[in-house]
PDB file of N, CA, C and O in Angstrom:
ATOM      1  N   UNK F   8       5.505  -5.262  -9.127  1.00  0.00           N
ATOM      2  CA  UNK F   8       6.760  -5.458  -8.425  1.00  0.00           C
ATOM      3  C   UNK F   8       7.046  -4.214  -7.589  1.00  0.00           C
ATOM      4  O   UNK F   8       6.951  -3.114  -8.133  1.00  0.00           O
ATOM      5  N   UNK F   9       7.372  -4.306  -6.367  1.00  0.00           N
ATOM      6  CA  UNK F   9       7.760  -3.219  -5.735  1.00  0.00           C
ATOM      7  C   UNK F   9       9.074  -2.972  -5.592  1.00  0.00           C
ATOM      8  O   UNK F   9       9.779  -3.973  -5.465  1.00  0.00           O
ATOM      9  N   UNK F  10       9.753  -1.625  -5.572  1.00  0.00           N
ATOM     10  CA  UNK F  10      10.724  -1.751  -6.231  1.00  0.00           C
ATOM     11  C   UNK F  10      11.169  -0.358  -4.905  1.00  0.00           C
ATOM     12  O   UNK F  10      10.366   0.448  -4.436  1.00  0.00           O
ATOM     13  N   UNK F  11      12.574  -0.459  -4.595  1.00  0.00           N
ATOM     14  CA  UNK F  11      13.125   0.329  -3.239  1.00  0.00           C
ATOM     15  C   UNK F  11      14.550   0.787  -3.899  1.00  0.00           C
ATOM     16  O   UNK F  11      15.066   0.002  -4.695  1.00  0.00           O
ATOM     17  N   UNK F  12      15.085   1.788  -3.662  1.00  0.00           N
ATOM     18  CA  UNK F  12      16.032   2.142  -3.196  1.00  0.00           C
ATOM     19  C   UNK F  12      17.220   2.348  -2.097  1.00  0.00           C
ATOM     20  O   UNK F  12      17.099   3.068  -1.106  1.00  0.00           O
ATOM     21  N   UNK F  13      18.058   1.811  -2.336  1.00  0.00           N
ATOM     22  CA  UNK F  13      18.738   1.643  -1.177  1.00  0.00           C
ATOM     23  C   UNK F  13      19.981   2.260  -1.441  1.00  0.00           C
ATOM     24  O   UNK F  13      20.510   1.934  -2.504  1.00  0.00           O
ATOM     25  N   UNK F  14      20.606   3.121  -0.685  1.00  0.00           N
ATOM     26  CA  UNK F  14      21.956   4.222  -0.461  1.00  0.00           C
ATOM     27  C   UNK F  14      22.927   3.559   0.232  1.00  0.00           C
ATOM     28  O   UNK F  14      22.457   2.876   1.142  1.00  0.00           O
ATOM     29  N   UNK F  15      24.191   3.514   0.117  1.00  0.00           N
ATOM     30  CA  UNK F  15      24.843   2.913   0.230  1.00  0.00           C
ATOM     31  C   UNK F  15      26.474   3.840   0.560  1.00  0.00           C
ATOM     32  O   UNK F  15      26.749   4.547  -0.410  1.00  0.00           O
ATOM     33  N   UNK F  16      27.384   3.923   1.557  1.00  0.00           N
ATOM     34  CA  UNK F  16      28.138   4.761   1.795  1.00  0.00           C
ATOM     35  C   UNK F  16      29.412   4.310   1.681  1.00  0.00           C
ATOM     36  O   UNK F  16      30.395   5.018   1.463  1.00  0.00           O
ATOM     37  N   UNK F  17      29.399   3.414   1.792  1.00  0.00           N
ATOM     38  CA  UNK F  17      30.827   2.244   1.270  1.00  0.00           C
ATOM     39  C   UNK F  17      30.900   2.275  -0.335  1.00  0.00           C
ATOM     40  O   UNK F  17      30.185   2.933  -1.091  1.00  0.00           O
ATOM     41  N   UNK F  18      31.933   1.405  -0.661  1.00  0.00           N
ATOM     42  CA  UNK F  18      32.604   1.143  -1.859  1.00  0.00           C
ATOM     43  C   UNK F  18      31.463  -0.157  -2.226  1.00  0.00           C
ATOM     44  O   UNK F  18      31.093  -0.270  -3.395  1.00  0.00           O
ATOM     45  N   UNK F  19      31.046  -0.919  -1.384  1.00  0.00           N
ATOM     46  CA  UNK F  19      30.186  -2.098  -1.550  1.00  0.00           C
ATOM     47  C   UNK F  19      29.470  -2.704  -0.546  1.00  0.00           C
ATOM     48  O   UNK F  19      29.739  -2.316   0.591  1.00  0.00           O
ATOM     49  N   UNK F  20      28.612  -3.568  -0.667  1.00  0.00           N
ATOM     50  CA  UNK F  20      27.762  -4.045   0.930  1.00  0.00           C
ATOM     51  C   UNK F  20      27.993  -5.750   0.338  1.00  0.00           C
ATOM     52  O   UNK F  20      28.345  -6.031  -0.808  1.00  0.00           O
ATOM     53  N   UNK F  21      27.726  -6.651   1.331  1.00  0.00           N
ATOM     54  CA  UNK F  21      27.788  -7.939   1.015  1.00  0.00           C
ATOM     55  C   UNK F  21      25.952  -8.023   0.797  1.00  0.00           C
ATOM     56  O   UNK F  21      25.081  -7.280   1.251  1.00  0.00           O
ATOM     57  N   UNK F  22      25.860  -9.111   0.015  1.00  0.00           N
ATOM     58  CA  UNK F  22      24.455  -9.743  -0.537  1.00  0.00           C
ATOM     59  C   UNK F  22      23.894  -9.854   0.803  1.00  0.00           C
ATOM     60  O   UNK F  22      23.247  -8.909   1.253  1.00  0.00           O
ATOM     61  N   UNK F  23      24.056 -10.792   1.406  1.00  0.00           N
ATOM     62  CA  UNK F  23      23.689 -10.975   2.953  1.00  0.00           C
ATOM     63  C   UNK F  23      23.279 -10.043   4.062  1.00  0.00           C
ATOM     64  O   UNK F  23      22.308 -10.046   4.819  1.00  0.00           O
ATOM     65  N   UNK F  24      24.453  -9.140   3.910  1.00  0.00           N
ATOM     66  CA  UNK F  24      24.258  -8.102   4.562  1.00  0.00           C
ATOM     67  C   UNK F  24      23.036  -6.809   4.114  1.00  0.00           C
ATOM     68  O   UNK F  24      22.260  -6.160   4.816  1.00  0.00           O
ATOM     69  N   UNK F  25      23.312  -6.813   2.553  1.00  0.00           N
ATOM     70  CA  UNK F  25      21.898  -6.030   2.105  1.00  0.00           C
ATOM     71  C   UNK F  25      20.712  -6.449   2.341  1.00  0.00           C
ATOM     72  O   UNK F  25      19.956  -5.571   2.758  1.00  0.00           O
ATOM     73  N   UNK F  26      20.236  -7.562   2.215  1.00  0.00           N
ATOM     74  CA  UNK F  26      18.969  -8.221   2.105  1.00  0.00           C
ATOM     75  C   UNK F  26      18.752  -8.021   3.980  1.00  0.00           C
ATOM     76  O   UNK F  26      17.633  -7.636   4.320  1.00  0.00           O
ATOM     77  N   UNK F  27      19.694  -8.253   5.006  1.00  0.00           N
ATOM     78  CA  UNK F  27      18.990  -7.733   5.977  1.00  0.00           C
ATOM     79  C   UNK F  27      19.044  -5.921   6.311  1.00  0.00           C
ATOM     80  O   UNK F  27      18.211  -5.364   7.026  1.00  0.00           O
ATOM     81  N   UNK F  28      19.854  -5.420   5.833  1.00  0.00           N
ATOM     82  CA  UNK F  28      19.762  -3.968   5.607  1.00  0.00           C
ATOM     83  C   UNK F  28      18.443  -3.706   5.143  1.00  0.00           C
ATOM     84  O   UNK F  28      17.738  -3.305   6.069  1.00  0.00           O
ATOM     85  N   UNK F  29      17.874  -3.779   4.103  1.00  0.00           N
ATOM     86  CA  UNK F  29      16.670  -3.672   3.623  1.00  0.00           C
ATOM     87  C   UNK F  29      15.944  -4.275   4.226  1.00  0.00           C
ATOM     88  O   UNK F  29      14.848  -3.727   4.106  1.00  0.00           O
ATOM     89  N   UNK F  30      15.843  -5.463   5.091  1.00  0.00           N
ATOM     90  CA  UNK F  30      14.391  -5.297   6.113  1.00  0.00           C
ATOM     91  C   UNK F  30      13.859  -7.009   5.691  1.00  0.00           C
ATOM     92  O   UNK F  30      13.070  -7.686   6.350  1.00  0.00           O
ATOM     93  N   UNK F  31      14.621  -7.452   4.298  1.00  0.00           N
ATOM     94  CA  UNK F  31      14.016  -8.969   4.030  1.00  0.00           C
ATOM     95  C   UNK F  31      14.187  -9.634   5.072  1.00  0.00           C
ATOM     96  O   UNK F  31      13.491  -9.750   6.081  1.00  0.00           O
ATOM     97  N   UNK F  32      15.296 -10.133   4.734  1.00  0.00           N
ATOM     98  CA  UNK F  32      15.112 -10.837   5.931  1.00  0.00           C
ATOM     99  C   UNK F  32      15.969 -10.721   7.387  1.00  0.00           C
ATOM    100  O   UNK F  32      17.050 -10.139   7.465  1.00  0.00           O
ATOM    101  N   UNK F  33      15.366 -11.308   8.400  1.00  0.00           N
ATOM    102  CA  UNK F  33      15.634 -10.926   9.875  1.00  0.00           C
ATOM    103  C   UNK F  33      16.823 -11.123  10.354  1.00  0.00           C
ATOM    104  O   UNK F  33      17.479 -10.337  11.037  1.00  0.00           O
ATOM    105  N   UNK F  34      17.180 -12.427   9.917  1.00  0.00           N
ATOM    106  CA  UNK F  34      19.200 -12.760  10.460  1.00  0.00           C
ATOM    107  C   UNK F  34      19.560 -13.255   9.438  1.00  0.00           C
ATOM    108  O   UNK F  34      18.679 -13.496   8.612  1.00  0.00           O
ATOM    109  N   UNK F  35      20.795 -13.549   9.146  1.00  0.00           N
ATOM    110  CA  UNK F  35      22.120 -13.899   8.386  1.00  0.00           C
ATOM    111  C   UNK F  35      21.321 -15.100   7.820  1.00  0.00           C
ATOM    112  O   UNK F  35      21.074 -15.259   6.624  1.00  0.00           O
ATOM    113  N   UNK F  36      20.928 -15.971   8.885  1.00  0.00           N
ATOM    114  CA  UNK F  36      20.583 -17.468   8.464  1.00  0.00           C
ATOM    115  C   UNK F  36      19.295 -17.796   7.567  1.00  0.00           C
ATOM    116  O   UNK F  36      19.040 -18.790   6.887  1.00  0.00           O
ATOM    117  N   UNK F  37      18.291 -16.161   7.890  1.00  0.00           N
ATOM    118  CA  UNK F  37      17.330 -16.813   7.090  1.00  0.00           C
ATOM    119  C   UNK F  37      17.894 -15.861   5.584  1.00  0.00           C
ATOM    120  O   UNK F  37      17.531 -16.388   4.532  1.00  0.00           O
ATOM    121  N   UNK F  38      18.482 -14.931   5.474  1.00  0.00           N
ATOM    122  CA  UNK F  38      19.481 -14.510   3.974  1.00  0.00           C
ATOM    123  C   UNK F  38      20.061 -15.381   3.678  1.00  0.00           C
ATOM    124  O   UNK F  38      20.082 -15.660   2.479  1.00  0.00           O
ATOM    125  N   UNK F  39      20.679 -16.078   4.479  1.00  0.00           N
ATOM    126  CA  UNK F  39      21.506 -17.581   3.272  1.00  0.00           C
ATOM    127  C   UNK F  39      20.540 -18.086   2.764  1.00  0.00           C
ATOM    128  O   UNK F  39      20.614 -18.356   1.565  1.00  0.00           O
ATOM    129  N   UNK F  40      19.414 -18.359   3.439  1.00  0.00           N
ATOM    130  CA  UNK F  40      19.040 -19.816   2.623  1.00  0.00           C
ATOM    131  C   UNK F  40      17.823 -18.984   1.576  1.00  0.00           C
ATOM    132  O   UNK F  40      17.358 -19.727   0.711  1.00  0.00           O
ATOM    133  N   UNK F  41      17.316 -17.634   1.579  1.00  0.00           N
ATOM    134  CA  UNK F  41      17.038 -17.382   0.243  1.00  0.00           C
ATOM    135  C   UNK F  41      18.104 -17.529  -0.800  1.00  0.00           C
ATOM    136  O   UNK F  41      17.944 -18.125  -1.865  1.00  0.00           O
ATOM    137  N   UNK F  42      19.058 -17.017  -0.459  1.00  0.00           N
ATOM    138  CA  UNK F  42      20.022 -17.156  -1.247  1.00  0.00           C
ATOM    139  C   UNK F  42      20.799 -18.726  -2.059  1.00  0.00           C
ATOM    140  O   UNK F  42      21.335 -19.020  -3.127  1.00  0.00           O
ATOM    141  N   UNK F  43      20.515 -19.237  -1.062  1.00  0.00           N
ATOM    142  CA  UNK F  43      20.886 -20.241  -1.970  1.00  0.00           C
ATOM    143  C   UNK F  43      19.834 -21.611  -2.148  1.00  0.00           C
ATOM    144  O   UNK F  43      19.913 -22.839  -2.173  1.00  0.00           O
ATOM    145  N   UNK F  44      18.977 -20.709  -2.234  1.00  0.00           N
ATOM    146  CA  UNK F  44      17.509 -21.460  -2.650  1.00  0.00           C
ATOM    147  C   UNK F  44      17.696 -21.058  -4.327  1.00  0.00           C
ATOM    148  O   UNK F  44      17.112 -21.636  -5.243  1.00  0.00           O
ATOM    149  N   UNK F  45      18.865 -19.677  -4.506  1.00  0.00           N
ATOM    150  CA  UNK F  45      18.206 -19.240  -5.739  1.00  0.00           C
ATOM    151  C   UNK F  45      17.490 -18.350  -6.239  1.00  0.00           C
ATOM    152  O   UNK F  45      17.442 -17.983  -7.413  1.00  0.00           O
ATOM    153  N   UNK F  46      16.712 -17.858  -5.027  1.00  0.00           N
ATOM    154  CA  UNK F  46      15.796 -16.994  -5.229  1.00  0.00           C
ATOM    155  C   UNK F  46      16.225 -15.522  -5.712  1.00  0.00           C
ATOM    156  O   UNK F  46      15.451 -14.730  -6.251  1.00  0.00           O
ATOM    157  N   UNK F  47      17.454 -15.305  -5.459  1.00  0.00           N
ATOM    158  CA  UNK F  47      17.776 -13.871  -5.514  1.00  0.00           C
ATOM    159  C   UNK F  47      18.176 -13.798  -7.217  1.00  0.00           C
ATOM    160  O   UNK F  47      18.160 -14.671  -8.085  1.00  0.00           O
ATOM    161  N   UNK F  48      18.428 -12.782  -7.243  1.00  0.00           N
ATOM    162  CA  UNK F  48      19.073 -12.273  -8.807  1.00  0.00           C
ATOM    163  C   UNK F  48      19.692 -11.119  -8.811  1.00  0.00           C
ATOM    164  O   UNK F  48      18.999 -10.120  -8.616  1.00  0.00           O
ATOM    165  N   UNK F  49      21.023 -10.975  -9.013  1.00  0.00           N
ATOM    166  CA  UNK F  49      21.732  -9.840  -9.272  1.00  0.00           C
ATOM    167  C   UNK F  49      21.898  -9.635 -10.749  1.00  0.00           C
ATOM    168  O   UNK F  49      22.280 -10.404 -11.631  1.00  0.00           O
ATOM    169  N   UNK F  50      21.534  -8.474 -10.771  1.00  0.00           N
ATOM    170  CA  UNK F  50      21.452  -7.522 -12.225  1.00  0.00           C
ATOM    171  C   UNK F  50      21.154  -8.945 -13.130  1.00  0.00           C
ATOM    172  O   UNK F  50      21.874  -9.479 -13.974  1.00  0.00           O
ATOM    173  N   UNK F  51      19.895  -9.321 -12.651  1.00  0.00           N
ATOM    174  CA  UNK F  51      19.398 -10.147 -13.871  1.00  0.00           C
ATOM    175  C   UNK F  51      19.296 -11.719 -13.840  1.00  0.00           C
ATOM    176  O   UNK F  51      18.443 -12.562 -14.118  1.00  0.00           O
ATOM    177  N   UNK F  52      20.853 -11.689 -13.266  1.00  0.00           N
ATOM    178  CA  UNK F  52      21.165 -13.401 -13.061  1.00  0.00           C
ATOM    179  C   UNK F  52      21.265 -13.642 -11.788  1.00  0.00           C
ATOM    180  O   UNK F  52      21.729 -12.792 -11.028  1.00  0.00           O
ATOM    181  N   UNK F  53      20.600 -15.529 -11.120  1.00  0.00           N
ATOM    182  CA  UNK F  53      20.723 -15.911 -10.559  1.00  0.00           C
ATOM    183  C   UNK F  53      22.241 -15.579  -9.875  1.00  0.00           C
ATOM    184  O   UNK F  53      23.280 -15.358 -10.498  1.00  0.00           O
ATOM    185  N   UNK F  54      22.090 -15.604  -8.690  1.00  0.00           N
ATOM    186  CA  UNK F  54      22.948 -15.365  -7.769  1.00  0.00           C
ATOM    187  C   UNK F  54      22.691 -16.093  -6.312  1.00  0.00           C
ATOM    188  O   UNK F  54      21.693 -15.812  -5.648  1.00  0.00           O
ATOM    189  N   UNK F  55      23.987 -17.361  -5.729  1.00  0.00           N
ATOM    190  CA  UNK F  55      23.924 -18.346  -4.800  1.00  0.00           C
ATOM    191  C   UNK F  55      25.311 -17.497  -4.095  1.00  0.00           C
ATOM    192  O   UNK F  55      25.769 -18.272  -3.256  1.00  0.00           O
ATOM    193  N   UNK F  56      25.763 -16.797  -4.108  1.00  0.00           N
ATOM    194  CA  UNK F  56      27.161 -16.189  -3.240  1.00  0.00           C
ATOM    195  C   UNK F  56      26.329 -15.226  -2.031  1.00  0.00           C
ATOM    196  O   UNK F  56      25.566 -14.319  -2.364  1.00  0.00           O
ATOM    197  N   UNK F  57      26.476 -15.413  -1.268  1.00  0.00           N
ATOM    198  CA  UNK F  57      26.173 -14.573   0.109  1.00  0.00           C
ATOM    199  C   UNK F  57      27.171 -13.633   0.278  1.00  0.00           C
ATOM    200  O   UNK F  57      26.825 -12.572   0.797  1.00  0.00           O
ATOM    201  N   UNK F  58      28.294 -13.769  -0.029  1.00  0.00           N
ATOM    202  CA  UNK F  58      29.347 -12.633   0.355  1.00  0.00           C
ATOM    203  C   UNK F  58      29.464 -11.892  -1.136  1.00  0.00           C
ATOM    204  O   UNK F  58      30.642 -11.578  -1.306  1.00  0.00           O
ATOM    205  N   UNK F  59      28.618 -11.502  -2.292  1.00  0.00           N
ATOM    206  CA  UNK F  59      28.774 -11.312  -3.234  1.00  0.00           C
ATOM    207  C   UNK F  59      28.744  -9.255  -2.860  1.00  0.00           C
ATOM    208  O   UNK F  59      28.087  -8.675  -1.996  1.00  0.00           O
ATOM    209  N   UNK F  60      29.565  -8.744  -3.736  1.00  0.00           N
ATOM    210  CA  UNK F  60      29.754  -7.496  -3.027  1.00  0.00           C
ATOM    211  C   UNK F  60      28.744  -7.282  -4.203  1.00  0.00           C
ATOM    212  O   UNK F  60      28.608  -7.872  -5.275  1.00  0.00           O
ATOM    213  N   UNK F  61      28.026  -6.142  -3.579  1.00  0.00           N
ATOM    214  CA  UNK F  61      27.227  -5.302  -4.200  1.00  0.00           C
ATOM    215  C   UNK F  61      27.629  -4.091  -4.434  1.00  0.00           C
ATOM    216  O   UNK F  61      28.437  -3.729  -3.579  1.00  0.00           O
ATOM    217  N   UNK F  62      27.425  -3.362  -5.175  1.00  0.00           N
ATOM    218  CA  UNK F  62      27.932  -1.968  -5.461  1.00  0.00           C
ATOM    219  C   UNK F  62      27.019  -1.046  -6.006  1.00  0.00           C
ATOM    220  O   UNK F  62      26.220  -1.612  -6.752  1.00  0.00           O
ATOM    221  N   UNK F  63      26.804   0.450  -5.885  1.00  0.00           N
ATOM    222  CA  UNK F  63      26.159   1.559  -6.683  1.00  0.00           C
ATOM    223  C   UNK F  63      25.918   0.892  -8.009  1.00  0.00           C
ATOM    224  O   UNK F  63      26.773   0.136  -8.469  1.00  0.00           O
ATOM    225  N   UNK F  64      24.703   1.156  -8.699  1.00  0.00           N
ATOM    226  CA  UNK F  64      24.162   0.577  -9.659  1.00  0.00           C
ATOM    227  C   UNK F  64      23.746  -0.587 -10.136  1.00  0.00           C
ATOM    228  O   UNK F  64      23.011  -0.830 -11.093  1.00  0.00           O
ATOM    229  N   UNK F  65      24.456  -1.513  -9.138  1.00  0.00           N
ATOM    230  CA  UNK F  65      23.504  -2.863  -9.069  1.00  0.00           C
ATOM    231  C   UNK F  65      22.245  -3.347  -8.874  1.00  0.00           C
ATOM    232  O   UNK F  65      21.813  -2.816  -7.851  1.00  0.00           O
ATOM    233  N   UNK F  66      21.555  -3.985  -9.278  1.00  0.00           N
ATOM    234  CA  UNK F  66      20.002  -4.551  -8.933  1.00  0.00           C
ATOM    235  C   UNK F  66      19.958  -5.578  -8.435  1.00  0.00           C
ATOM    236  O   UNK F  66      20.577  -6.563  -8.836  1.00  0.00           O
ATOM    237  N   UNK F  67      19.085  -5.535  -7.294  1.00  0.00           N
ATOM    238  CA  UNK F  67      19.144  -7.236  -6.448  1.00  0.00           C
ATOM    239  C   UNK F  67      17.922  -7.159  -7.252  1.00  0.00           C
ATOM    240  O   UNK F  67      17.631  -6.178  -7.935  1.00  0.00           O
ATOM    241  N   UNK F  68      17.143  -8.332  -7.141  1.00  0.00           N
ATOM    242  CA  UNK F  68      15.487  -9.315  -7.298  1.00  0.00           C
ATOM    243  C   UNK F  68      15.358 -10.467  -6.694  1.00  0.00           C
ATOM    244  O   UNK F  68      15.979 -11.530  -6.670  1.00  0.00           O
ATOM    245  N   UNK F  69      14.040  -9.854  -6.019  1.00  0.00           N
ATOM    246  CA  UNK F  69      13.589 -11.456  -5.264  1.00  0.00           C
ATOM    247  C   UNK F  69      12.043 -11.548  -5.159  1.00  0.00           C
ATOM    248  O   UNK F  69      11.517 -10.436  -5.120  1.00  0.00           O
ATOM    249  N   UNK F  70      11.519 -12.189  -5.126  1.00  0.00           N
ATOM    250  CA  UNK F  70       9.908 -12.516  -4.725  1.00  0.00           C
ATOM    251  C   UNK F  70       9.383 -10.914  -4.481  1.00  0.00           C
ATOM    252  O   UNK F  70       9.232 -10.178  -3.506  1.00  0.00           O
ATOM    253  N   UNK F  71       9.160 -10.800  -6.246  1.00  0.00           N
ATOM    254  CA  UNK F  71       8.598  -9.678  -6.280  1.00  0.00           C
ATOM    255  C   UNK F  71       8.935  -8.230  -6.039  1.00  0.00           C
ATOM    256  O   UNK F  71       8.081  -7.358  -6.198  1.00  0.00           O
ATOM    257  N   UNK F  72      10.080  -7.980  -5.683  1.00  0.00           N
ATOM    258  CA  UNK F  72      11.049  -6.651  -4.806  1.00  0.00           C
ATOM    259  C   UNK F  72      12.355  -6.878  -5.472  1.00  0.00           C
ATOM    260  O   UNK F  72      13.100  -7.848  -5.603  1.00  0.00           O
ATOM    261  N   UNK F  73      12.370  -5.245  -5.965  1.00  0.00           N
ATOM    262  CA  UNK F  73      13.387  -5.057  -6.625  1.00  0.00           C
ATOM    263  C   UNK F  73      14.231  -4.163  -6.068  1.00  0.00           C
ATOM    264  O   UNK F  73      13.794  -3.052  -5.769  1.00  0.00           O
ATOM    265  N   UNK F  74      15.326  -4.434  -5.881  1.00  0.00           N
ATOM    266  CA  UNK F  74      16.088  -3.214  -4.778  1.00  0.00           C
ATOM    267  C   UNK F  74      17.478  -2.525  -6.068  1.00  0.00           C
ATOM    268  O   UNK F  74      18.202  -3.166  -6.830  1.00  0.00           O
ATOM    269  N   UNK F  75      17.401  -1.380  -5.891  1.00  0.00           N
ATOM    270  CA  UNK F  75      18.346  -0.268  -7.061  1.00  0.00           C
ATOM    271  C   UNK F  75      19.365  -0.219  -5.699  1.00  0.00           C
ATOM    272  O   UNK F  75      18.882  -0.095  -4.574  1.00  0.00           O
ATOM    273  N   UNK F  76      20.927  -0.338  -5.945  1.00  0.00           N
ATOM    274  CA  UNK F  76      21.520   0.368  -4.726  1.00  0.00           C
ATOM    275  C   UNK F  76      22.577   2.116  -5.695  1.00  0.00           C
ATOM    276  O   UNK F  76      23.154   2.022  -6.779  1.00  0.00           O
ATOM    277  N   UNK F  77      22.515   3.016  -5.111  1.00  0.00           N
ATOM    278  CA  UNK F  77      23.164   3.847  -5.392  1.00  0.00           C
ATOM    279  C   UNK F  77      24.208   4.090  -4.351  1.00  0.00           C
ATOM    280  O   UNK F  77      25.031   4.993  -4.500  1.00  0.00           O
TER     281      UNK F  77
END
């Protein structure tokens, strides 16, 4: 599993917005529909919310890539 770090300067980032921050995917539209394919996992559990705030110490997971945000 490859596994990234990602820094974060806000109080929180939206799901959507991280996954293209980090480089997955290219626009909004193709982050929704991993997302609500399911594919993702926050700190563990399935996660279908696109506007789900993320915060310092959370873990996204998806196809293999694990992202830490601090």
């Amino acid at each position: 599993m490859q596994k990234q770090t990602i820094s974060i300067k806000t109080e929180f980032i939206k799901l959507e917005a991280l996954l293209k921050f980090a480089g997955i995917s290219m626009t909004g539209g193709e982050a929704k529909l991993l997302i609500q394919e399911g594919g993702v996992r926050v700190n563990g559990s399935p996660c279908t919310m696109r506007g789900k705030k993320i915060r310092a110490g959370d873990t996204v997971s998806l196809e293999g890539m694990e992202l830490t945000i601090q």
